[in-house]
Short mmCIF file of C-alpha atoms in Angstrom, two decimals:
data_model
loop_
_atom_site.label_atom_id
_atom_site.label_comp_id
_atom_site.label_asym_id
_atom_site.label_seq_id
_atom_site.Cartn_x
_atom_site.Cartn_y
_atom_site.Cartn_z
CA UNK A 1 -4.48 -8.85 6.87
CA UNK A 2 -4.30 -5.40 8.48
CA UNK A 3 -0.48 -5.52 8.66
CA UNK A 4 -0.25 -6.21 4.92
CA UNK A 5 -2.63 -3.39 4.06
CA UNK A 6 -0.88 -0.94 6.38
CA UNK A 7 2.50 -1.60 4.73
CA UNK A 8 1.10 -1.49 1.20
CA UNK A 9 1.69 -5.22 0.69
CA UNK A 10 -2.00 -5.79 0.02
CA UNK A 11 -4.19 -3.43 -2.01
CA UNK A 12 -1.03 -1.44 -2.71
CA UNK A 13 -0.68 0.88 -5.74
CA UNK A 14 -4.43 1.11 -6.24
CA UNK A 15 -5.80 4.28 -7.87
CA UNK A 16 -7.85 6.51 -5.57
CA UNK A 17 -11.14 7.77 -7.01
CA UNK A 18 -12.52 10.70 -5.01
CA UNK A 19 -13.67 13.22 -7.62
CA UNK A 20 -17.45 13.47 -8.15
CA UNK A 21 -16.80 13.68 -11.90
CA UNK A 22 -14.79 10.45 -11.92
CA UNK A 23 -17.28 8.70 -9.63
CA UNK A 24 -20.07 9.67 -12.05
CA UNK A 25 -18.07 8.38 -15.03
CA UNK A 26 -17.36 5.13 -13.18
CA UNK A 27 -21.06 4.67 -12.43
CA UNK A 28 -21.98 5.24 -16.08
CA UNK A 29 -19.43 2.63 -17.14
CA UNK A 30 -20.57 0.23 -14.40
CA UNK A 31 -24.18 0.61 -15.47
CA UNK A 32 -23.13 0.13 -19.10
CA UNK A 33 -21.31 -3.14 -18.31
CA UNK A 34 -23.49 -4.80 -15.70
CA UNK A 35 -26.46 -2.57 -14.93
CA UNK A 36 -25.31 -1.57 -11.44
CA UNK A 37 -24.27 1.61 -9.64
CA UNK A 38 -22.27 2.26 -6.49
CA UNK A 39 -23.12 4.53 -3.60
CA UNK A 40 -19.43 4.94 -2.73
CA UNK A 41 -18.09 8.51 -2.96
CA UNK A 42 -14.45 7.55 -2.43
CA UNK A 43 -12.94 4.22 -3.45
CA UNK A 44 -9.86 2.61 -4.99
CA UNK A 45 -9.55 0.70 -8.26
CA UNK A 46 -7.07 -1.75 -9.75
CA UNK A 47 -5.85 -1.95 -13.35
CA UNK A 48 -9.22 -3.35 -14.46
CA UNK A 49 -11.30 -0.80 -12.54
CA UNK A 50 -12.31 -3.33 -9.88
CA UNK A 51 -12.73 -1.76 -6.43
CA UNK A 52 -12.52 -3.81 -3.22
CA UNK A 53 -14.81 -1.28 -1.50
CA UNK A 54 -17.46 -1.72 -4.19
CA UNK A 55 -16.96 -5.48 -4.09
CA UNK A 56 -17.80 -5.34 -0.36
CA UNK A 57 -20.80 -3.10 -1.07
CA UNK A 58 -22.18 -5.50 -3.67
CA UNK A 59 -21.14 -8.63 -1.77
CA UNK A 60 -19.60 -9.73 -5.06
CA UNK A 61 -15.85 -9.71 -5.72
CA UNK A 62 -16.54 -10.78 -9.31
CA UNK A 63 -18.86 -7.94 -10.27
CA UNK A 64 -16.49 -7.14 -13.17
CA UNK A 65 -15.56 -10.75 -13.85
CA UNK A 66 -18.74 -12.78 -14.39
CA UNK A 67 -18.23 -16.49 -13.54
CA UNK A 68 -14.50 -15.75 -13.36
CA UNK A 69 -13.96 -16.11 -17.12
CA UNK A 70 -15.21 -12.85 -18.64
CA UNK A 71 -13.03 -10.07 -17.26
CA UNK A 72 -14.57 -6.65 -17.88
CA UNK A 73 -12.73 -3.41 -17.23
CA UNK A 74 -13.29 0.28 -16.59
CA UNK A 75 -10.52 2.78 -17.36
CA UNK A 76 -10.72 6.22 -15.77
CA UNK A 77 -7.06 7.07 -16.31
CA UNK A 78 -3.99 5.61 -18.02
CA UNK A 79 -2.32 5.62 -14.57
CA UNK A 80 -4.17 2.37 -13.91
CA UNK A 81 -1.45 0.63 -15.96
CA UNK A 82 0.79 0.52 -12.87
CA UNK A 83 -1.90 -0.85 -10.55
CA UNK A 84 -2.17 -4.56 -9.63
CA UNK A 85 -5.00 -6.85 -10.72
CA UNK A 86 -7.01 -8.08 -7.74
CA UNK A 87 -8.85 -11.41 -7.63
CA UNK A 88 -7.05 -12.56 -10.76
CA UNK A 89 -8.47 -15.77 -12.22
CA UNK A 90 -5.94 -16.02 -15.06
CA UNK A 91 -2.24 -15.19 -14.95
CA UNK A 92 -2.35 -13.47 -18.35
CA UNK A 93 -5.11 -10.95 -17.60
CA UNK A 94 -2.98 -8.20 -16.09
CA UNK A 95 -0.37 -8.47 -18.84
CA UNK A 96 -3.07 -8.16 -21.50
CA UNK A 97 -4.58 -5.07 -19.85
CA UNK A 98 -1.13 -3.52 -19.37
CA UNK A 99 -0.23 -4.01 -23.05
CA UNK A 100 -3.59 -2.62 -24.16
CA UNK A 101 -3.08 0.54 -22.11
CA UNK A 102 0.56 0.96 -23.14
CA UNK A 103 -0.10 0.54 -26.86
CA UNK A 104 -3.11 2.87 -26.80
CA UNK A 105 -1.82 5.34 -24.23
CA UNK A 106 -2.28 8.51 -26.32
CA UNK A 107 -5.74 7.49 -27.51
CA UNK A 108 -6.87 6.44 -24.03
CA UNK A 109 -5.50 9.65 -22.52
CA UNK A 110 -7.66 11.64 -24.95
CA UNK A 111 -10.74 9.47 -24.43
CA UNK A 112 -10.57 9.36 -20.62
CA UNK A 113 -10.25 13.14 -20.50
CA UNK A 114 -14.01 13.25 -21.26
CA UNK A 115 -15.43 9.83 -20.41
CA UNK A 116 -14.67 6.41 -18.97
CA UNK A 117 -13.56 3.62 -21.28
CA UNK A 118 -15.37 0.33 -20.68
CA UNK A 119 -14.53 -3.01 -22.24
CA UNK A 120 -14.04 -6.74 -21.93
CA UNK A 121 -11.40 -9.42 -22.45
CA UNK A 122 -13.48 -11.55 -24.81
CA UNK A 123 -13.11 -15.30 -25.27
CA UNK A 124 -15.44 -18.03 -26.49
CA UNK A 125 -15.94 -19.58 -23.04
CA UNK A 126 -18.65 -18.04 -20.85
CA UNK A 127 -18.72 -20.71 -18.16
CA UNK A 128 -15.82 -22.88 -16.98
CA UNK A 129 -17.95 -25.56 -15.34
CA UNK A 130 -15.36 -28.30 -15.87
CA UNK A 131 -11.54 -28.30 -16.00
CA UNK A 132 -11.64 -29.48 -19.64
CA UNK A 133 -13.57 -26.32 -20.59
CA UNK A 134 -10.51 -24.23 -19.73
CA UNK A 135 -8.72 -25.74 -22.71
CA UNK A 136 -11.26 -24.12 -25.03
CA UNK A 137 -9.73 -20.75 -24.19
CA UNK A 138 -7.38 -20.16 -27.10
CA UNK A 139 -7.47 -16.44 -27.76
CA UNK A 140 -8.40 -13.27 -25.88
CA UNK A 141 -9.63 -10.25 -27.85
CA UNK A 142 -10.08 -6.81 -26.34
CA UNK A 143 -13.25 -4.86 -27.07
CA UNK A 144 -13.45 -1.34 -25.65
CA UNK A 145 -15.20 2.00 -26.12
CA UNK A 146 -16.36 4.96 -24.07
CA UNK A 147 -19.76 4.73 -22.43
CA UNK A 148 -21.08 7.16 -25.04
CA UNK A 149 -19.69 5.07 -27.91
CA UNK A 150 -17.09 7.59 -29.08
CA UNK A 151 -14.84 5.04 -30.77
CA UNK A 152 -17.70 3.37 -32.65
CA UNK A 153 -19.07 6.78 -33.64
CA UNK A 154 -15.64 7.88 -34.89
CA UNK A 155 -15.39 4.74 -37.02
CA UNK A 156 -18.82 5.45 -38.46
CA UNK A 157 -17.85 9.08 -39.14
CA UNK A 158 -14.73 7.88 -40.89
CA UNK A 159 -16.88 5.75 -43.20
CA UNK A 160 -19.11 8.75 -43.88
CA UNK A 161 -16.09 10.88 -44.77
CA UNK A 162 -14.84 8.22 -47.16
CA UNK A 163 -18.26 8.06 -48.81
CA UNK A 164 -18.41 11.84 -49.00
CA UNK A 165 -15.04 11.94 -50.76
CA UNK A 166 -15.53 9.02 -53.14
CA UNK A 167 -19.23 8.84 -53.98
CA UNK A 168 -20.11 10.68 -57.21
CA UNK A 169 -22.93 12.58 -55.54
CA UNK A 170 -21.35 12.85 -52.09
CA UNK A 171 -20.84 16.60 -52.33
CA UNK A 172 -24.57 17.06 -52.97
CA UNK A 173 -25.90 14.64 -50.34
CA UNK A 174 -27.39 17.02 -47.77
CA UNK A 175 -28.47 14.19 -45.47
CA UNK A 176 -24.96 12.73 -45.41
CA UNK A 177 -23.43 16.14 -44.72
CA UNK A 178 -25.88 16.81 -41.89
CA UNK A 179 -25.16 13.40 -40.34
CA UNK A 180 -21.42 14.09 -40.57
CA UNK A 181 -21.77 17.43 -38.82
CA UNK A 182 -23.90 15.91 -36.07
CA UNK A 183 -21.46 13.03 -35.58
CA UNK A 184 -18.45 15.38 -35.55
CA UNK A 185 -19.97 17.31 -32.65
CA UNK A 186 -19.75 14.10 -30.66
CA UNK A 187 -16.35 12.79 -31.81
CA UNK A 188 -14.38 15.90 -32.76
CA UNK A 189 -12.16 16.13 -35.84
CA UNK A 190 -11.31 12.48 -36.58
CA UNK A 191 -9.24 13.48 -39.61
CA UNK A 192 -6.72 15.52 -37.63
CA UNK A 193 -7.19 13.61 -34.35
CA UNK A 194 -8.19 10.02 -35.09
CA UNK A 195 -10.22 8.41 -32.29
CA UNK A 196 -9.52 4.70 -32.56
CA UNK A 197 -8.18 1.87 -30.44
CA UNK A 198 -5.94 -0.85 -31.83
CA UNK A 199 -7.60 -4.20 -32.44
CA UNK A 200 -5.68 -6.55 -30.13
CA UNK A 201 -5.85 -10.32 -29.72
CA UNK A 202 -3.63 -12.48 -27.55
CA UNK A 203 -2.83 -16.17 -27.85
CA UNK A 204 -3.46 -18.20 -24.70
CA UNK A 205 -1.01 -21.09 -24.94
CA UNK A 206 0.58 -21.12 -21.50
CA UNK A 207 -1.25 -19.77 -18.46
CA UNK A 208 -2.32 -20.33 -14.86
CA UNK A 209 -5.92 -20.27 -13.74
CA UNK A 210 -7.34 -20.10 -10.22
CA UNK A 211 -10.27 -22.30 -11.23
CA UNK A 212 -10.54 -25.79 -9.70
CA UNK A 213 -7.91 -25.11 -7.06
CA UNK A 214 -5.30 -23.85 -9.52
CA UNK A 215 -4.15 -25.31 -12.83
CA UNK A 216 -1.04 -24.56 -14.90
CA UNK A 217 -1.61 -25.19 -18.60
CA UNK A 218 1.44 -25.46 -20.86
CA UNK A 219 0.44 -25.94 -24.51
CA UNK A 220 3.00 -23.77 -26.26
CA UNK A 221 5.99 -25.99 -25.41
CA UNK A 222 7.54 -28.98 -27.11
CA UNK A 223 6.08 -31.41 -24.57
CA UNK A 224 2.66 -30.11 -23.38
CA UNK A 225 1.28 -30.87 -19.92
CA UNK A 226 -1.08 -29.58 -17.25
CA UNK A 227 -0.02 -29.27 -13.61
CA UNK A 228 -2.73 -29.05 -10.96
CA UNK A 229 -2.35 -27.80 -7.40
CA UNK A 230 -4.88 -30.31 -6.05
CA UNK A 231 -5.21 -34.01 -6.79
CA UNK A 232 -5.04 -34.79 -10.51
CA UNK A 233 -7.82 -37.36 -10.10
CA UNK A 234 -10.20 -34.52 -9.20
CA UNK A 235 -9.86 -32.77 -12.57
CA UNK A 236 -10.60 -35.87 -14.64
CA UNK A 237 -9.38 -36.40 -18.19
CA UNK A 238 -7.94 -33.29 -19.80
CA UNK A 239 -7.32 -32.71 -23.54
CA UNK A 240 -3.54 -32.65 -23.13
CA UNK A 241 -0.98 -35.49 -23.24
CA UNK A 242 0.01 -35.38 -19.56
CA UNK A 243 -1.51 -34.22 -16.27
CA UNK A 244 0.55 -33.94 -13.07
CA UNK A 245 -0.09 -32.76 -9.55
CA UNK A 246 2.38 -31.49 -6.98
CA UNK A 247 3.01 -35.01 -5.71
CA UNK A 248 4.54 -35.93 -9.10
CA UNK A 249 7.80 -34.16 -8.32
CA UNK A 250 10.01 -36.18 -10.65
CA UNK A 251 7.58 -35.85 -13.54
CA UNK A 252 7.32 -32.07 -13.05
CA UNK A 253 11.11 -31.81 -12.84
CA UNK A 254 11.47 -33.78 -16.07
CA UNK A 255 8.79 -31.66 -17.76
CA UNK A 256 10.62 -28.45 -16.82
CA UNK A 257 13.99 -29.83 -17.96
CA UNK A 258 12.82 -31.33 -21.27
CA UNK A 259 11.13 -28.07 -22.23
CA UNK A 260 14.23 -26.11 -21.14
CA UNK A 261 12.19 -23.89 -18.81
CA UNK A 262 14.46 -23.72 -15.73
CA UNK A 263 18.08 -23.29 -14.70
CA UNK A 264 19.90 -23.89 -11.39
CA UNK A 265 20.28 -20.70 -9.35
CA UNK A 266 23.85 -21.65 -8.53
CA UNK A 267 24.78 -21.60 -12.25
CA UNK A 268 22.68 -18.62 -13.37
CA UNK A 269 24.56 -15.59 -14.68
CA UNK A 270 24.29 -12.11 -13.24
CA UNK A 271 23.02 -13.00 -9.76
CA UNK A 272 24.54 -13.54 -6.33
CA UNK A 273 23.50 -17.17 -5.93
CA UNK A 274 25.04 -17.56 -2.47
CA UNK A 275 23.10 -14.55 -1.13
CA UNK A 276 19.85 -15.95 -2.54
CA UNK A 277 20.50 -19.34 -0.94
CA UNK A 278 21.30 -17.69 2.41
CA UNK A 279 18.01 -15.80 2.29
CA UNK A 280 15.97 -18.89 1.40
CA UNK A 281 17.56 -20.68 4.37
CA UNK A 282 16.67 -17.76 6.65
CA UNK A 283 13.03 -17.98 5.59
CA UNK A 284 13.00 -21.67 6.52
CA UNK A 285 14.59 -20.93 9.91
CA UNK A 286 11.98 -18.21 10.51
CA UNK A 287 9.19 -20.68 9.77
CA UNK A 288 10.57 -23.22 12.26
CA UNK A 289 11.24 -20.55 14.89
CA UNK A 290 7.71 -19.16 14.52
CA UNK A 291 6.26 -22.62 15.04
CA UNK A 292 8.33 -22.81 18.26
CA UNK A 293 6.86 -19.41 19.28
CA UNK A 294 10.22 -17.65 19.19
CA UNK A 295 10.30 -13.85 19.13
CA UNK A 296 11.10 -12.75 15.57
CA UNK A 297 10.58 -9.01 16.08
CA UNK A 298 13.18 -7.12 14.04
CA UNK A 299 15.11 -10.35 13.39
CA UNK A 300 18.38 -9.82 11.48
CA UNK A 301 20.64 -12.21 9.58
CA UNK A 302 22.64 -12.73 12.81
CA UNK A 303 19.41 -13.52 14.66
CA UNK A 304 18.53 -16.09 12.00
CA UNK A 305 21.91 -17.78 12.46
CA UNK A 306 21.36 -17.88 16.21
CA UNK A 307 17.88 -19.31 15.82
CA UNK A 308 19.19 -21.79 13.26
CA UNK A 309 21.68 -23.10 15.80
CA UNK A 310 19.03 -23.14 18.51
CA UNK A 311 16.63 -25.24 16.45
CA UNK A 312 19.22 -27.11 14.38
CA UNK A 313 17.69 -30.49 15.18
CA UNK A 314 14.31 -29.36 13.81
CA UNK A 315 15.40 -27.77 10.54
CA UNK A 316 13.73 -29.62 7.64
CA UNK A 317 15.32 -31.28 4.62
CA UNK A 318 14.72 -28.15 2.55
CA UNK A 319 17.19 -26.28 4.74
CA UNK A 320 19.67 -29.17 4.86
CA UNK A 321 19.76 -29.45 1.06
CA UNK A 322 20.32 -25.71 0.56
CA UNK A 323 23.02 -25.73 3.24
CA UNK A 324 24.88 -28.51 1.41
CA UNK A 325 24.65 -26.57 -1.85
CA UNK A 326 25.93 -23.45 -0.11
CA UNK A 327 28.92 -25.35 1.31
CA UNK A 328 29.78 -26.36 -2.25
CA UNK A 329 29.51 -22.75 -3.45
CA UNK A 330 31.34 -21.02 -0.61
CA UNK A 331 33.57 -23.58 1.09
CA UNK A 332 34.63 -25.88 -1.73
CA UNK A 333 32.57 -28.67 -0.24
CA UNK A 334 31.47 -31.77 -2.16
CA UNK A 335 28.75 -31.39 -4.81
CA UNK A 336 25.49 -32.40 -3.09
CA UNK A 337 23.15 -34.94 -4.63
CA UNK A 338 19.77 -33.21 -4.69
CA UNK A 339 17.38 -35.22 -6.82
CA UNK A 340 13.92 -34.13 -7.89
CA UNK A 341 12.44 -36.09 -4.98
CA UNK A 342 14.51 -34.12 -2.48
CA UNK A 343 12.41 -31.44 -0.70
CA UNK A 344 15.06 -28.81 -1.55
CA UNK A 345 15.14 -29.50 -5.29
CA UNK A 346 12.75 -26.83 -6.58
CA UNK A 347 14.28 -24.26 -4.20
CA UNK A 348 17.47 -24.50 -6.27
CA UNK A 349 15.82 -23.47 -9.57
CA UNK A 350 14.56 -20.36 -11.35
CA UNK A 351 12.91 -19.80 -14.73
CA UNK A 352 15.05 -19.40 -17.81
CA UNK A 353 14.74 -16.35 -20.05
CA UNK A 354 11.70 -16.98 -22.24
CA UNK A 355 8.33 -15.20 -22.71
CA UNK A 356 6.54 -17.19 -20.00
CA UNK A 357 9.26 -16.94 -17.35
CA UNK A 358 6.79 -15.34 -14.92
CA UNK A 359 4.49 -18.35 -15.25
CA UNK A 360 7.30 -20.79 -14.47
CA UNK A 361 8.45 -18.71 -11.49
CA UNK A 362 4.84 -18.73 -10.29
CA UNK A 363 4.83 -22.54 -10.46
CA UNK A 364 8.18 -22.75 -8.65
CA UNK A 365 6.86 -20.39 -5.95
CA UNK A 366 3.94 -22.72 -5.28
CA UNK A 367 6.32 -25.69 -5.15
CA UNK A 368 8.55 -23.87 -2.63
CA UNK A 369 6.10 -22.35 -0.12
CA UNK A 370 8.77 -21.74 2.55
CA UNK A 371 10.42 -19.14 0.31
CA UNK A 372 8.03 -16.39 1.36
CA UNK A 373 9.68 -13.70 -0.79
CA UNK A 374 9.27 -15.59 -4.06
CA UNK A 375 5.76 -16.62 -3.03
CA UNK A 376 4.82 -12.98 -2.46
CA UNK A 377 6.41 -11.70 -5.67
CA UNK A 378 5.32 -14.45 -8.04
CA UNK A 379 2.06 -15.81 -6.63
CA UNK A 380 0.22 -13.33 -4.41
CA UNK A 381 -2.96 -15.43 -4.36
CA UNK A 382 -1.07 -18.35 -2.80
CA UNK A 383 0.83 -15.98 -0.50
CA UNK A 384 -2.33 -14.43 0.96
CA UNK A 385 -3.90 -17.87 1.45
CA UNK A 386 -0.77 -19.11 3.26
CA UNK A 387 -0.44 -15.91 5.32
CA UNK A 388 -3.91 -16.44 6.78
CA UNK A 389 -2.73 -19.78 8.26
CA UNK A 390 0.60 -18.64 9.72
CA UNK A 391 1.25 -18.01 13.42
CA UNK A 392 1.31 -14.34 14.36
CA UNK A 393 5.08 -14.30 14.92
CA UNK A 394 5.73 -15.45 11.36
CA UNK A 395 3.24 -12.92 9.95
CA UNK A 396 5.00 -10.10 11.77
CA UNK A 397 8.45 -11.24 10.60
CA UNK A 398 7.36 -11.66 6.97
CA UNK A 399 5.63 -8.27 6.81
CA UNK A 400 8.64 -6.56 8.39
CA UNK A 401 11.06 -8.30 6.02
CA UNK A 402 9.05 -7.50 2.88
CA UNK A 403 8.62 -3.90 3.98
CA UNK A 404 12.36 -3.45 4.70
CA UNK A 405 13.92 -5.57 1.98
CA UNK A 406 11.43 -5.62 -0.91
CA UNK A 407 9.27 -2.51 -0.84
CA UNK A 408 12.25 -0.14 -0.93
CA UNK A 409 13.50 -1.51 -4.26
CA UNK A 410 11.02 -3.81 -5.97
CA UNK A 411 12.61 -3.66 -9.40
CA UNK A 412 16.11 -4.21 -8.01
CA UNK A 413 15.00 -7.19 -5.93
CA UNK A 414 13.20 -8.80 -8.86
CA UNK A 415 16.23 -8.29 -11.08
CA UNK A 416 18.55 -9.74 -8.43
CA UNK A 417 16.36 -12.84 -8.08
CA UNK A 418 15.15 -13.44 -11.63
CA UNK A 419 17.47 -11.29 -13.75
CA UNK A 420 15.64 -11.30 -17.04
CA UNK A 421 12.05 -11.34 -15.80
CA UNK A 422 11.14 -7.68 -16.31
CA UNK A 423 11.67 -7.87 -20.07
CA UNK A 424 9.67 -11.06 -20.47
CA UNK A 425 6.19 -9.71 -19.72
CA UNK A 426 4.89 -9.02 -23.23
CA UNK A 427 2.30 -11.55 -24.34
CA UNK A 428 2.12 -13.02 -27.85
CA UNK A 429 -0.23 -11.03 -30.05
CA UNK A 430 -0.72 -13.66 -32.78
CA UNK A 431 -2.40 -16.95 -31.99
CA UNK A 432 -0.15 -19.92 -32.69
CA UNK A 433 -1.43 -23.15 -34.26
CA UNK A 434 -1.99 -26.09 -31.96
CA UNK A 435 0.97 -28.39 -31.49
CA UNK A 436 0.53 -31.78 -33.12
CA UNK A 437 -0.09 -34.47 -30.55
CA UNK A 438 2.99 -36.61 -30.41
CA UNK A 439 4.47 -39.45 -28.40
CA UNK A 440 5.12 -38.24 -24.86
CA UNK A 441 8.68 -37.44 -23.88
CA UNK A 442 8.65 -39.71 -20.85
CA UNK A 443 7.95 -42.78 -22.97
CA UNK A 444 10.42 -41.67 -25.62
CA UNK A 445 13.19 -41.29 -23.06
CA UNK A 446 12.69 -44.76 -21.67
CA UNK A 447 12.85 -46.23 -25.19
CA UNK A 448 16.04 -44.27 -25.85
CA UNK A 449 17.65 -45.65 -22.75
CA UNK A 450 16.60 -49.17 -23.64
#
């Protein structure tokens, strides 16, 4: 993984903590949350305050995420909003933390000027010991305060001020006045400068979880289903109408189509579909060439064409299907028949514009592992796991490509590939009622046809 770290493709954009004052604040918050302290004097933190150096020190990568379902966080600065979330167990966690910081930026800036803010993404599930338990997660609420309890104290002072103003004998209550003065020394003037954080809750209808090998849960769609990365038999019965695994390609394709979640790349507006197809084909060629121990150092588009010709008889069906689609797009060739069972099918799709587009693109990335760029952008956990198994030649090529083609313009690349994705990251703030269980769409379609 050294290549990834060196190029900023792993542990990139973390916030460096090297000030004794900030280290002390972090330790107070860490002790407040989990009764521990670090001996590190310099370390890096992600958006939640998790530090890989401290994780190594403790021998516990989940020291701020007990059992993987109770994500705690430590904020030392509002700059953490741009940092990644490491060891993510739920796809929604980073978005929730980002929204919390963005909507409370002024308040958090004031609070973190004097202390660390510690908190938790609270849900009713403390232990996900079975896949079915994950479905009990319906809403995430954020609870946060400084380690000295500034926000709670400010709320209490506000109540005292109200009592002082409204109670008939408030002006003569010496004890109340003394308490107010003492509290104000701690919180400052809460009348002119209110110290409060917005109460925020987020509905959890559609999300991915790393638990049990990876599960995609889609409840907030017309036809709910769960899609598991492993074997569906291993997760048992789930409280949702349908459960698929990655072997159920036709069922997943039908699920995505019936819920109007995807669109063909070749028909999407505002993107250069041919260029995207060319690049996907190059990634497949690179994978084959790496397996054949070809030298991919500094490989260009011309090199990929040469290697494609050299190993033409070994290029898989994924490449053949994309090549047929490209001939239709660029050379007026016949429209190719690429069914959902064809290995190239999911390579031809992208998420439509809707609030959970990132989740769908994450699913498509896992269904198209040879597209290393989409895998890196949309599903870093799967990318790092795959990277560890690749031959060294492919690792070198992928790192070089991502460094040259993606790192220089991340936003531009994401817009070119997904178009609408950047504006789709805000999570729903109001919990939606459960969808009424209804007759499954697959049965309904067969009756319609009959």
